[in-house]
DNA sequence: CTTGATACTGAACAAATGTTCAGTTACCTA
DNA sequence: TAGGTAACTGAACATTTGTTCAGTATCAAG
């Protein structure tokens, strides 16, 4: 068997470049980045990186970085499963939070939550909800809705009497719209930042 | 006063291109994208987009898309403040969840939570915590820690008796490490996806 | 050792790139 | 309605781009 190149180090270098420069380096830039002296060497390496799924070629043949390369966070297991070893860290593919959390960017918005009406659903004041417009809510989903003039965050529930909006807080009662109900959007995700 | 160009429509087109192609279009591509017939027109528009902060030039003079252009979600106000009008939607700048949530990508990991020991802090089973390694925790921060062999998610608290790990659940008691305490990292954020 | 497959070099090439120039067109305001 | 400023056209240019070629170096397996 002939010799094989070690991709890991190259990927690390490439990831670093793509993150800081926000673009795929040119062949000449990869020369110095990877320590080659021929652009043909770069071409060979790129072929491997495409095969491995770190880069891909668009319709025009241009190189595009994938989430596997670009993503911000390394996806790992469960808390109880322990903590990753340095070896595992290097191995783990990265993931983009944007890709993970947002299906339809054109119709998704962030809203800051105030009030504690959804606290038992794990949505606290100050949290940010990702709201997707356009689709009709199903019973049990959390929605941003305008009930009789006031905007609020509640569970959307359909029952025999019609539509009901349930809080996730025992101190509050459910609301049943009297005159108007406008669904602003469905809550697709929640994010919270500490500090 | 001479005429002025309407940037909004162009930005919309450009955002759409950058999102789908994951790169800034070339001048020739912008010709068709913006409906121009001269690359010099494109150059003029690019100058405006750079001034407006949607694009920027790196050290080598290459065009780079900013988060203002690329980001996945539109940042808006509070739930009680109402819902954005279509006009506001067009205006709002976009934001990247990765940039917003993650300071140090190299040392940040995602872990899926199981167990309900932090439920009163709004962290539910199935949620994903963003954990940052490397720094020493301060009292009151949530940490992923190995206490006497078991990995767990708790508040890190320093008191007179030493270090204590507090759950956010009245059904559980705090833990005080007997033999060993390993801090895996500090919880910098929580994300949750519905469906 | 020999064999063979792969990694890599060095040089050349056509195509595509961003920039620049002079000149024309469109529009707002006074 | 006239003037002026910015938007835009059309064409040309030097660089840079990714790709390709033939040939050498390296390494593992038999």
JSON list of C-alpha atoms in Angstrom, two decimals, chain B residues 117 137 185:
[
{"chain": "B", "resi": 117, "resn": "UNK", "atom": "CA", "xyz": [-32.15, 18.32, 38.24]},
{"chain": "B", "resi": 137, "resn": "UNK", "atom": "CA", "xyz": [-16.29, 28.85, 37.22]},
{"chain": "B", "resi": 185, "resn": "UNK", "atom": "CA", "xyz": [-16.97, 23.44, 31.62]}
]
